[in-house]
Amino acid sequence: MIKLIAIDLDGTLLTNDKTISERNQVILKKAKEQGVKVVLCTGRPLNSVVGHLETLGLNDEGDYAVTFNGGLIQRNDTGEIVAKEVMSYEDAKTLYELTYPLGLPLDVVQGSTVMTVQPEPEENQSLYYTLNPLLNYVDTNLAELKEKSDFNKMVCTLEPAIIEEKMPLIPASYHEHYNIVRSGEYIFEFLPKKVSKAYGLKLLGELLNIKPEEMMALGDEENDLAMIEYVGLGVAMANGSQQIKEAAQYVTLTNEEDGVAHAVEKFVLA
């Protein structure tokens, strides 16, 4: 019996125009009415998905979200942080020293603030603001970052062809120290090594006394892979990557065809 549904946003729950279809809204509200926990699992901070939580009626006491790709678990009604894993100034320094010579811009994310580390590579400016326009963007440098702490994640956002060229150049030692994942066509992220959406669901499941086999997860990209493999029922979107489809137990319709509603109706409401 499914007691918790974990849902990615972009390319999964959201249509290409970044909205939630009426059918997805109806079916997810029915699932919640039946006592199923509906949990948005996203790389974004909570404040940038508040509108989607309100649309789905997921802002009541007892509603939770997994944000920053598993680095943060929060209560939707109060924003209270239940669990978190963060990165340090030393991580920012290490990753800037990796990315800048590769011609990659580095954005350091702290809550709803995105700090673009200067100088940026002249040939590749960060495109992060085009993906998450609701966040607060500021320019910074390593000296200014040293005065801050507790960063949620660090990202490189640029044209897909450049990502595909540059990501393979990251030495294996960095993969051993960080969880480096592609979270969209234009973005890849550096996270604390143990952080993933599966890690976030593990902690939330322990809090709610819900076992992995009682969870269903839906996703489309590499950063969804861990949770697809962790839960009892992993569902890939038809528009998802081949890697996700091969790992999932079921492939639903696309994000433009109410694929989330189709799977929830099939496996949960039935």
GROMACS .gro file of C-alpha atoms in nm:
model
  270
    1MET     CA    1   0.000   0.000   0.000
    2ILE     CA    2   0.139   0.338  -0.102
    3LYS     CA    3   0.145   0.586   0.188
    4LEU     CA    4   0.369   0.854   0.038
    5ILE     CA    5   0.405   0.994  -0.315
    6ALA     CA    6   0.731   1.178  -0.387
    7ILE     CA    7   0.709   1.401  -0.694
    8ASP     CA    8   0.973   1.591  -0.886
    9LEU     CA    9   0.866   1.925  -1.034
   10ASP     CA   10   1.028   2.027  -1.364
   11GLY     CA   11   0.962   1.777  -1.640
   12THR     CA   12   0.745   1.569  -1.407
   13LEU     CA   13   0.460   1.743  -1.227
   14LEU     CA   14   0.494   2.072  -1.414
   15THR     CA   15   0.400   2.114  -1.777
   16ASN     CA   16   0.646   2.283  -2.009
   17ASP     CA   17   0.495   2.623  -1.922
   18LYS     CA   18   0.572   2.555  -1.552
   19THR     CA   19   0.212   2.504  -1.440
   20ILE     CA   20   0.025   2.212  -1.280
   21SER     CA   21  -0.254   2.077  -1.498
   22GLU     CA   22  -0.606   2.062  -1.362
   23ARG     CA   23  -0.608   1.682  -1.383
   24ASN     CA   24  -0.287   1.654  -1.181
   25GLN     CA   25  -0.436   1.889  -0.923
   26VAL     CA   26  -0.756   1.686  -0.891
   27ILE     CA   27  -0.586   1.348  -0.862
   28LEU     CA   28  -0.324   1.460  -0.609
   29LYS     CA   29  -0.588   1.626  -0.393
   30LYS     CA   30  -0.783   1.298  -0.397
   31ALA     CA   31  -0.471   1.112  -0.286
   32LYS     CA   32  -0.423   1.352   0.004
   33GLU     CA   33  -0.789   1.316   0.101
   34GLN     CA   34  -0.732   0.940   0.123
   35GLY     CA   35  -0.452   0.998   0.377
   36VAL     CA   36  -0.158   0.963   0.140
   37LYS     CA   37   0.135   1.200   0.198
   38VAL     CA   38   0.204   1.401  -0.118
   39VAL     CA   39   0.560   1.535  -0.106
   40LEU     CA   40   0.723   1.764  -0.360
   41CYS     CA   41   1.089   1.665  -0.403
   42THR     CA   42   1.282   1.940  -0.576
   43GLY     CA   43   1.620   2.101  -0.613
   44ARG     CA   44   1.460   2.440  -0.547
   45PRO     CA   45   1.421   2.619  -0.212
   46LEU     CA   46   1.080   2.608  -0.045
   47ASN     CA   47   0.993   2.972  -0.108
   48SER     CA   48   1.016   2.924  -0.484
   49VAL     CA   49   0.752   2.647  -0.482
   50VAL     CA   50   0.503   2.803  -0.239
   51GLY     CA   51   0.264   2.877  -0.526
   52HIS     CA   52   0.262   2.512  -0.630
   53LEU     CA   53   0.203   2.400  -0.271
   54GLU     CA   54  -0.095   2.633  -0.248
   55THR     CA   55  -0.231   2.508  -0.580
   56LEU     CA   56  -0.221   2.150  -0.454
   57GLY     CA   57  -0.344   2.227  -0.103
   58LEU     CA   58  -0.017   2.105   0.048
   59ASN     CA   59   0.031   2.385   0.302
   60ASP     CA   60  -0.149   2.228   0.597
   61GLU     CA   61   0.000   2.100   0.922
   62GLY     CA   62   0.157   1.763   0.849
   63ASP     CA   63   0.257   1.852   0.492
   64TYR     CA   64   0.628   1.835   0.409
   65ALA     CA   65   0.862   1.908   0.119
   66VAL     CA   66   1.206   1.775   0.032
   67THR     CA   67   1.405   2.067  -0.108
   68PHE     CA   68   1.759   2.125  -0.238
   69ASN     CA   69   1.760   1.772  -0.379
   70GLY     CA   70   1.735   1.618  -0.033
   71GLY     CA   71   1.955   1.864   0.155
   72LEU     CA   72   1.659   2.011   0.342
   73ILE     CA   73   1.329   1.877   0.477
   74GLN     CA   74   1.074   2.139   0.577
   75ARG     CA   75   0.721   2.171   0.708
   76ASN     CA   76   0.515   2.340   0.440
   77ASP     CA   77   0.288   2.534   0.675
   78THR     CA   78   0.560   2.699   0.884
   79GLY     CA   79   0.879   2.653   0.682
   80GLU     CA   80   1.039   2.490   0.988
   81ILE     CA   81   1.351   2.293   0.897
   82VAL     CA   82   1.321   1.934   1.011
   83ALA     CA   83   1.659   1.815   0.881
   84LYS     CA   84   1.942   1.962   0.676
   85GLU     CA   85   2.285   1.893   0.529
   86VAL     CA   86   2.490   2.193   0.417
   87MET     CA   87   2.815   2.290   0.245
   88SER     CA   88   3.094   2.519   0.368
   89TYR     CA   89   3.311   2.804   0.247
   90GLU     CA   90   3.588   2.550   0.189
   91ASP     CA   91   3.355   2.364  -0.046
   92ALA     CA   92   3.286   2.686  -0.235
   93LYS     CA   93   3.657   2.761  -0.265
   94THR     CA   94   3.738   2.407  -0.378
   95LEU     CA   95   3.464   2.403  -0.638
   96TYR     CA   96   3.542   2.750  -0.773
   97GLU     CA   97   3.903   2.642  -0.819
   98LEU     CA   98   3.767   2.346  -1.018
   99THR     CA   99   3.502   2.519  -1.227
  100TYR     CA  100   3.668   2.849  -1.324
  101PRO     CA  101   3.959   2.690  -1.515
  102LEU     CA  102   3.704   2.470  -1.693
  103GLY     CA  103   3.519   2.781  -1.809
  104LEU     CA  104   3.217   2.707  -1.589
  105PRO     CA  105   3.027   2.971  -1.387
  106LEU     CA  106   2.960   2.878  -1.023
  107ASP     CA  107   2.650   2.983  -0.830
  108VAL     CA  108   2.640   2.926  -0.455
  109VAL     CA  109   2.287   2.884  -0.322
  110GLN     CA  110   2.192   2.980   0.033
  111GLY     CA  111   1.819   2.963   0.094
  112SER     CA  112   1.650   3.192  -0.155
  113THR     CA  113   1.972   3.379  -0.237
  114VAL     CA  114   2.196   3.284  -0.529
  115MET     CA  115   2.550   3.419  -0.515
  116THR     CA  116   2.732   3.417  -0.848
  117VAL     CA  117   3.105   3.390  -0.776
  118GLN     CA  118   3.310   3.651  -0.960
  119PRO     CA  119   3.491   3.668  -1.185
  120GLU     CA  120   3.275   3.456  -1.413
  121PRO     CA  121   3.432   3.296  -1.720
  122GLU     CA  122   3.384   3.553  -1.995
  123GLU     CA  123   3.279   3.293  -2.249
  124ASN     CA  124   3.015   3.126  -2.026
  125GLN     CA  125   2.797   3.344  -1.804
  126SER     CA  126   2.557   3.181  -1.558
  127LEU     CA  127   2.203   3.117  -1.684
  128TYR     CA  128   2.061   3.023  -1.343
  129TYR     CA  129   1.843   3.335  -1.323
  130THR     CA  130   1.653   3.218  -1.631
  131LEU     CA  131   1.557   2.892  -1.459
  132ASN     CA  132   1.457   3.030  -1.118
  133PRO     CA  133   1.358   3.397  -1.159
  134LEU     CA  134   1.193   3.411  -0.814
  135LEU     CA  135   1.523   3.385  -0.631
  136ASN     CA  136   1.744   3.675  -0.519
  137TYR     CA  137   2.061   3.703  -0.730
  138VAL     CA  138   2.377   3.882  -0.617
  139ASP     CA  139   2.738   3.891  -0.734
  140THR     CA  140   3.003   3.793  -0.483
  141ASN     CA  141   3.362   3.670  -0.458
  142LEU     CA  142   3.545   3.416  -0.247
  143ALA     CA  143   3.650   3.673   0.013
  144GLU     CA  144   3.288   3.776   0.070
  145LEU     CA  145   3.175   3.413   0.082
  146LYS     CA  146   3.419   3.346   0.364
  147GLU     CA  147   3.202   3.563   0.589
  148LYS     CA  148   2.905   3.335   0.528
  149SER     CA  149   2.835   2.970   0.600
  150ASP     CA  150   2.581   2.691   0.557
  151PHE     CA  151   2.538   2.684   0.181
  152ASN     CA  152   2.270   2.452   0.046
  153LYS     CA  153   2.425   2.364  -0.289
  154MET     CA  154   2.644   2.490  -0.572
  155VAL     CA  155   2.543   2.482  -0.936
  156CYS     CA  156   2.668   2.534  -1.290
  157THR     CA  157   2.404   2.656  -1.532
  158LEU     CA  158   2.477   2.700  -1.901
  159GLU     CA  159   2.402   2.566  -2.249
  160PRO     CA  160   2.346   2.187  -2.261
  161ALA     CA  161   2.621   2.128  -2.519
  162ILE     CA  162   2.876   2.293  -2.291
  163ILE     CA  163   2.763   2.084  -1.993
  164GLU     CA  164   2.798   1.766  -2.197
  165GLU     CA  165   3.149   1.872  -2.298
  166LYS     CA  166   3.268   1.985  -1.955
  167MET     CA  167   3.114   1.742  -1.705
  168PRO     CA  168   3.331   1.447  -1.816
  169LEU     CA  169   3.638   1.664  -1.741
  170ILE     CA  170   3.560   1.672  -1.367
  171PRO     CA  171   3.817   1.445  -1.196
  172ALA     CA  172   3.698   1.133  -1.017
  173SER     CA  173   3.823   1.269  -0.685
  174TYR     CA  174   3.548   1.534  -0.691
  175HIS     CA  175   3.284   1.269  -0.750
  176GLU     CA  176   3.419   1.083  -0.449
  177HIS     CA  177   3.373   1.391  -0.230
  178TYR     CA  178   3.049   1.536  -0.372
  179ASN     CA  179   2.724   1.415  -0.523
  180ILE     CA  180   2.746   1.572  -0.870
  181VAL     CA  181   2.419   1.536  -1.061
  182ARG     CA  182   2.254   1.669  -1.374
  183SER     CA  183   1.922   1.813  -1.260
  184GLY     CA  184   1.801   1.955  -1.589
  185GLU     CA  185   1.896   2.027  -1.946
  186TYR     CA  186   2.080   2.348  -1.850
  187ILE     CA  187   2.211   2.265  -1.503
  188PHE     CA  188   2.423   2.034  -1.293
  189GLU     CA  189   2.474   2.056  -0.918
  190PHE     CA  190   2.728   1.988  -0.646
  191LEU     CA  191   2.574   1.853  -0.325
  192PRO     CA  192   2.713   1.707  -0.002
  193LYS     CA  193   2.817   1.351  -0.081
  194LYS     CA  194   2.535   1.177   0.106
  195VAL     CA  195   2.263   1.418  -0.008
  196SER     CA  196   2.011   1.300  -0.266
  197LYS     CA  197   1.635   1.289  -0.295
  198ALA     CA  198   1.657   0.932  -0.162
  199TYR     CA  199   1.841   1.059   0.145
  200GLY     CA  200   1.570   1.319   0.203
  201LEU     CA  201   1.297   1.058   0.168
  202LYS     CA  202   1.480   0.825   0.408
  203LEU     CA  203   1.484   1.093   0.677
  204LEU     CA  204   1.123   1.192   0.612
  205GLY     CA  205   1.014   0.829   0.614
  206GLU     CA  206   1.177   0.778   0.953
  207LEU     CA  207   0.996   1.086   1.083
  208LEU     CA  208   0.659   0.971   0.951
  209ASN     CA  209   0.713   0.598   1.014
  210ILE     CA  210   0.672   0.520   0.644
  211LYS     CA  211   0.890   0.247   0.491
  212PRO     CA  212   1.057   0.279   0.147
  213GLU     CA  213   0.836   0.002   0.011
  214GLU     CA  214   0.533   0.215   0.103
  215MET     CA  215   0.654   0.503  -0.114
  216MET     CA  216   0.610   0.587  -0.480
  217ALA     CA  217   0.840   0.834  -0.656
  218LEU     CA  218   0.802   1.003  -0.994
  219GLY     CA  219   1.083   1.176  -1.184
  220ASP     CA  220   1.252   1.243  -1.516
  221GLU     CA  221   1.617   1.343  -1.465
  222GLU     CA  222   1.943   1.213  -1.320
  223ASN     CA  223   1.885   1.384  -0.984
  224ASP     CA  224   1.567   1.173  -0.949
  225LEU     CA  225   1.750   0.844  -0.999
  226ALA     CA  226   1.836   0.784  -0.634
  227MET     CA  227   1.476   0.820  -0.517
  228ILE     CA  228   1.345   0.612  -0.810
  229GLU     CA  229   1.575   0.331  -0.695
  230TYR     CA  230   1.505   0.384  -0.324
  231VAL     CA  231   1.127   0.360  -0.313
  232GLY     CA  232   0.904   0.058  -0.354
  233LEU     CA  233   0.754   0.190  -0.677
  234GLY     CA  234   0.969   0.406  -0.902
  235VAL     CA  235   0.788   0.576  -1.189
  236ALA     CA  236   0.964   0.744  -1.481
  237MET     CA  237   0.807   1.002  -1.708
  238ALA     CA  238   0.785   0.914  -2.078
  239ASN     CA  239   0.980   1.234  -2.142
  240GLY     CA  240   1.248   1.130  -1.892
  241SER     CA  241   1.604   1.020  -1.956
  242GLN     CA  242   1.678   0.666  -2.066
  243GLN     CA  243   1.865   0.609  -1.739
  244ILE     CA  244   1.553   0.691  -1.537
  245LYS     CA  245   1.329   0.473  -1.755
  246GLU     CA  246   1.561   0.175  -1.714
  247ALA     CA  247   1.569   0.215  -1.335
  248ALA     CA  248   1.191   0.256  -1.291
  249GLN     CA  249   0.933  -0.017  -1.247
  250TYR     CA  250   0.684   0.176  -1.458
  251VAL     CA  251   0.697   0.441  -1.729
  252THR     CA  252   0.398   0.674  -1.725
  253LEU     CA  253   0.284   0.936  -1.977
  254THR     CA  254   0.473   1.261  -2.036
  255ASN     CA  255   0.451   1.574  -1.821
  256GLU     CA  256   0.236   1.725  -2.097
  257GLU     CA  257  -0.006   1.430  -2.080
  258ASP     CA  258  -0.079   1.432  -1.705
  259GLY     CA  259   0.168   1.150  -1.646
  260VAL     CA  260   0.166   1.204  -1.269
  261ALA     CA  261  -0.213   1.179  -1.248
  262HIS     CA  262  -0.210   0.869  -1.470
  263ALA     CA  263   0.034   0.685  -1.240
  264VAL     CA  264  -0.127   0.797  -0.914
  265GLU     CA  265  -0.470   0.694  -1.034
  266LYS     CA  266  -0.335   0.357  -1.149
  267PHE     CA  267  -0.130   0.265  -0.842
  268VAL     CA  268  -0.271   0.467  -0.551
  269LEU     CA  269  -0.634   0.560  -0.599
  270ALA     CA  270  -0.729   0.225  -0.751
   0.00000   0.00000   0.00000
